[in-house]
Amino acid sequence: MSDTTTAAAPACTICLTSIDHDGEPVACPTCQAPYHLECWTDNRGCGVYGCQSAPQVELRTALEIPVSYWGQENKPCPGCGRSIAAAAVRCRHCGVTFSSAQPQDAAAFRAKENLTARLPGTRRTLLILFSLCILPLTAPLGVVLMGIWYPLRLKEVRALPSFHGALCKIGLGIGLLETAAIIFMSLLYGAFRAE
């Protein structure tokens, strides 16, 4: 029997597999922990907790961190009023779903639900008015109707995807240009006819 023992290759701190000597091992400059070059590059630094060479921690956004009422674990459901988990986005009692985990009072929840229910009708009306604005014969009528309707439904239009608001403005712009062209052509025709 031979007393010689072979030294085991060090294990990468991130993937925990042995580092082959033919590859390019990397050692952390601060804590000397061994890594594969690919693991070090992908992690953008050391994987040892508390090491100075560890990558900068990215902060979570406010939407990712559920509101917990300063340590409380439950919140009232704005739909049925029963207690649900603070991080819940769906009530297990009434089945209502929420757009975020942030707590809402019942009035704000109902207002948002009513707004969401009106959006399909707003979208249809917007497309009809846009069509009226871009057609030369109906452009004056479309401009008047869109000019009245758009300020009254501004909150609903803003709740739709952003191109709907752009459609309102484009429709008004085209309609105004066509209306001005119709008026100009009418005046020009009247001037030539008077001669």
C-alpha positions as a printed NumPy array, in Angstrom:
array([[  0.   ,   0.   ,   0.   ],
       [  1.178,   3.448,  -0.82 ],
       [  1.17 ,   6.262,   1.731],
       [  0.948,   8.927,  -0.919],
       [ -2.34 ,  10.798,  -1.032],
       [ -3.425,  13.096,  -3.778],
       [ -4.594,  16.526,  -2.754],
       [ -8.208,  17.126,  -3.705],
       [ -8.889,  20.06 ,  -6.   ],
       [-10.526,  23.009,  -4.195],
       [-14.263,  23.46 ,  -4.688],
       [-15.701,  26.623,  -6.218],
       [-17.48 ,  28.681,  -3.564],
       [-20.462,  29.417,  -5.834],
       [-21.194,  26.198,  -7.757],
       [-19.52 ,  23.882,  -5.182],
       [-17.837,  21.741,  -7.874],
       [-14.106,  21.036,  -7.964],
       [-11.885,  23.479,  -9.8  ],
       [ -9.834,  21.657, -12.439],
       [ -6.222,  22.712, -12.603],
       [ -6.354,  23.027, -16.411],
       [ -9.003,  25.809, -16.144],
       [ -8.403,  29.312, -14.871],
       [ -9.158,  29.357, -11.128],
       [ -9.749,  32.716,  -9.499],
       [ -9.222,  33.582,  -5.845],
       [-11.08 ,  36.377,  -4.129],
       [ -8.603,  39.194,  -3.447],
       [-10.141,  39.809,  -0.015],
       [-10.925,  36.391,   1.501],
       [ -9.02 ,  34.098,  -0.911],
       [-12.106,  31.92 ,  -1.588],
       [-11.602,  29.841,  -4.777],
       [-13.841,  30.238,  -7.873],
       [-14.172,  29.176, -11.486],
       [-13.545,  32.187, -13.723],
       [-17.083,  31.887, -15.137],
       [-18.658,  31.735, -11.652],
       [-16.69 ,  34.793, -10.502],
       [-17.708,  36.716, -13.655],
       [-21.39 ,  35.719, -13.496],
       [-21.656,  36.615,  -9.806],
       [-19.723,  39.878, -10.399],
       [-17.608,  39.248,  -7.327],
       [-17.246,  37.094,  -4.237],
       [-20.088,  34.88 ,  -3.03 ],
       [-19.037,  34.779,   0.615],
       [-21.464,  36.615,   2.887],
       [-19.92 ,  39.777,   4.326],
       [-16.849,  39.782,   2.064],
       [-15.738,  43.224,   0.87 ],
       [-15.441,  41.906,  -2.714],
       [-19.082,  40.751,  -2.83 ],
       [-21.247,  42.474,  -5.481],
       [-23.401,  45.454,  -4.505],
       [-26.845,  44.364,  -3.329],
       [-29.687,  45.651,  -5.519],
       [-32.496,  47.233,  -3.53 ],
       [-35.981,  45.862,  -4.016],
       [-38.573,  48.247,  -5.366],
       [-41.539,  49.351,  -3.295],
       [-43.817,  47.084,  -5.352],
       [-41.763,  44.009,  -4.463],
       [-41.872,  44.718,  -0.737],
       [-45.408,  44.097,   0.519],
       [-46.76 ,  46.647,   2.932],
       [-47.251,  45.023,   6.313],
       [-48.8  ,  47.779,   8.403],
       [-45.61 ,  48.289,  10.418],
       [-45.185,  44.656,  11.358],
       [-48.797,  43.496,  11.271],
       [-49.351,  40.333,   9.289],
       [-52.95 ,  40.941,   8.174],
       [-55.004,  43.573,   6.359],
       [-58.732,  43.879,   5.681],
       [-59.939,  42.811,   2.232],
       [-61.383,  45.876,   0.459],
       [-63.996,  43.641,  -1.187],
       [-65.512,  41.759,   1.77 ],
       [-63.774,  43.336,   4.781],
       [-62.463,  40.037,   6.186],
       [-58.867,  39.673,   7.371],
       [-56.292,  38.423,   4.828],
       [-52.479,  38.247,   4.773],
       [-50.753,  41.615,   4.3  ],
       [-48.867,  40.378,   1.232],
       [-51.97 ,  38.846,  -0.42 ],
       [-53.043,  39.982,  -3.878],
       [-56.182,  37.801,  -3.815],
       [-58.777,  37.36 ,  -1.074],
       [-59.223,  33.725,  -0.079],
       [-62.747,  34.473,   1.195],
       [-64.41 ,  36.375,  -1.674],
       [-61.925,  35.713,  -4.517],
       [-61.324,  39.387,  -5.346],
       [-57.89 ,  40.067,  -6.857],
       [-55.891,  43.268,  -6.363],
       [-53.35 ,  44.961,  -8.607],
       [-50.799,  45.158,  -5.766],
       [-50.284,  44.02 ,  -2.178],
       [-50.679,  47.571,  -0.873],
       [-53.687,  47.957,   1.417],
       [-56.732,  49.775,   0.   ],
       [-59.842,  51.028,   1.658],
       [-63.204,  49.863,   0.302],
       [-64.04 ,  53.202,  -1.375],
       [-60.76 ,  53.35 ,  -3.313],
       [-61.117,  49.694,  -4.332],
       [-64.696,  50.219,  -5.604],
       [-63.662,  53.362,  -7.505],
       [-60.865,  51.429,  -9.204],
       [-63.215,  48.552, -10.044],
       [-65.749,  50.992, -11.549],
       [-63.009,  52.649, -13.592],
       [-61.811,  49.261, -14.874],
       [-65.377,  48.311, -15.851],
       [-65.754,  51.522, -17.912],
       [-62.52 ,  51.061, -19.883],
       [-63.882,  48.875, -22.745],
       [-66.636,  51.445, -23.478],
       [-64.089,  54.26 , -23.326],
       [-61.86 ,  52.425, -25.79 ],
       [-64.758,  51.907, -28.259],
       [-65.891,  55.533, -28.033],
       [-62.339,  56.757, -28.524],
       [-61.913,  54.685, -31.695],
       [-65.237,  55.952, -33.102],
       [-64.329,  59.583, -32.398],
       [-60.845,  59.065, -33.859],
       [-62.423,  57.691, -37.044],
       [-64.749,  60.714, -37.241],
       [-61.783,  63.064, -36.829],
       [-59.644,  61.565, -39.585],
       [-62.397,  61.278, -42.235],
       [-62.55 ,  64.552, -44.21 ],
       [-66.355,  64.781, -44.367],
       [-66.885,  64.158, -40.644],
       [-63.763,  65.94 , -39.342],
       [-65.588,  69.07 , -38.071],
       [-68.127,  66.955, -36.182],
       [-65.337,  64.679, -34.864],
       [-63.301,  67.649, -33.595],
       [-66.288,  69.077, -31.715],
       [-67.255,  65.724, -30.183],
       [-63.66 ,  64.76 , -29.326],
       [-63.021,  68.233, -27.882],
       [-65.988,  67.8  , -25.529],
       [-65.511,  64.092, -24.726],
       [-61.735,  63.966, -24.154],
       [-61.521,  66.39 , -21.172],
       [-64.505,  64.672, -19.527],
       [-62.952,  61.2  , -19.87 ],
       [-59.312,  62.146, -19.262],
       [-58.961,  59.916, -16.175],
       [-60.301,  56.88 , -18.056],
       [-58.106,  57.561, -21.109],
       [-55.041,  57.767, -18.831],
       [-55.955,  54.368, -17.346],
       [-55.76 ,  52.834, -20.853],
       [-52.414,  52.059, -22.531],
       [-50.584,  55.257, -23.478],
       [-51.226,  55.058, -27.22 ],
       [-54.937,  55.736, -26.595],
       [-54.1  ,  59.215, -25.289],
       [-51.902,  59.707, -28.351],
       [-54.837,  58.684, -30.57 ],
       [-56.963,  61.434, -28.995],
       [-54.341,  64.079, -29.665],
       [-53.558,  62.828, -33.172],
       [-57.264,  62.656, -34.015],
       [-57.826,  66.213, -32.777],
       [-54.787,  67.46 , -34.709],
       [-55.79 ,  65.797, -37.981],
       [-59.41 ,  66.849, -37.524],
       [-58.426,  70.485, -36.927],
       [-56.203,  70.492, -40.022],
       [-58.949,  68.964, -42.157],
       [-61.535,  71.378, -40.764],
       [-59.239,  74.327, -41.502],
       [-58.703,  72.975, -45.031],
       [-62.47 ,  72.631, -45.562],
       [-63.06 ,  76.209, -44.372],
       [-60.226,  77.512, -46.554],
       [-61.504,  75.625, -49.615],
       [-65.044,  76.893, -48.954],
       [-63.842,  80.504, -48.734],
       [-61.698,  80.076, -51.837],
       [-64.606,  78.544, -53.74 ],
       [-66.904,  81.366, -52.585],
       [-64.363,  84.013, -53.702],
       [-63.976,  82.471, -57.177],
       [-67.733,  82.043, -57.548],
       [-68.343,  85.693, -56.593],
       [-66.119,  86.846, -59.493]])
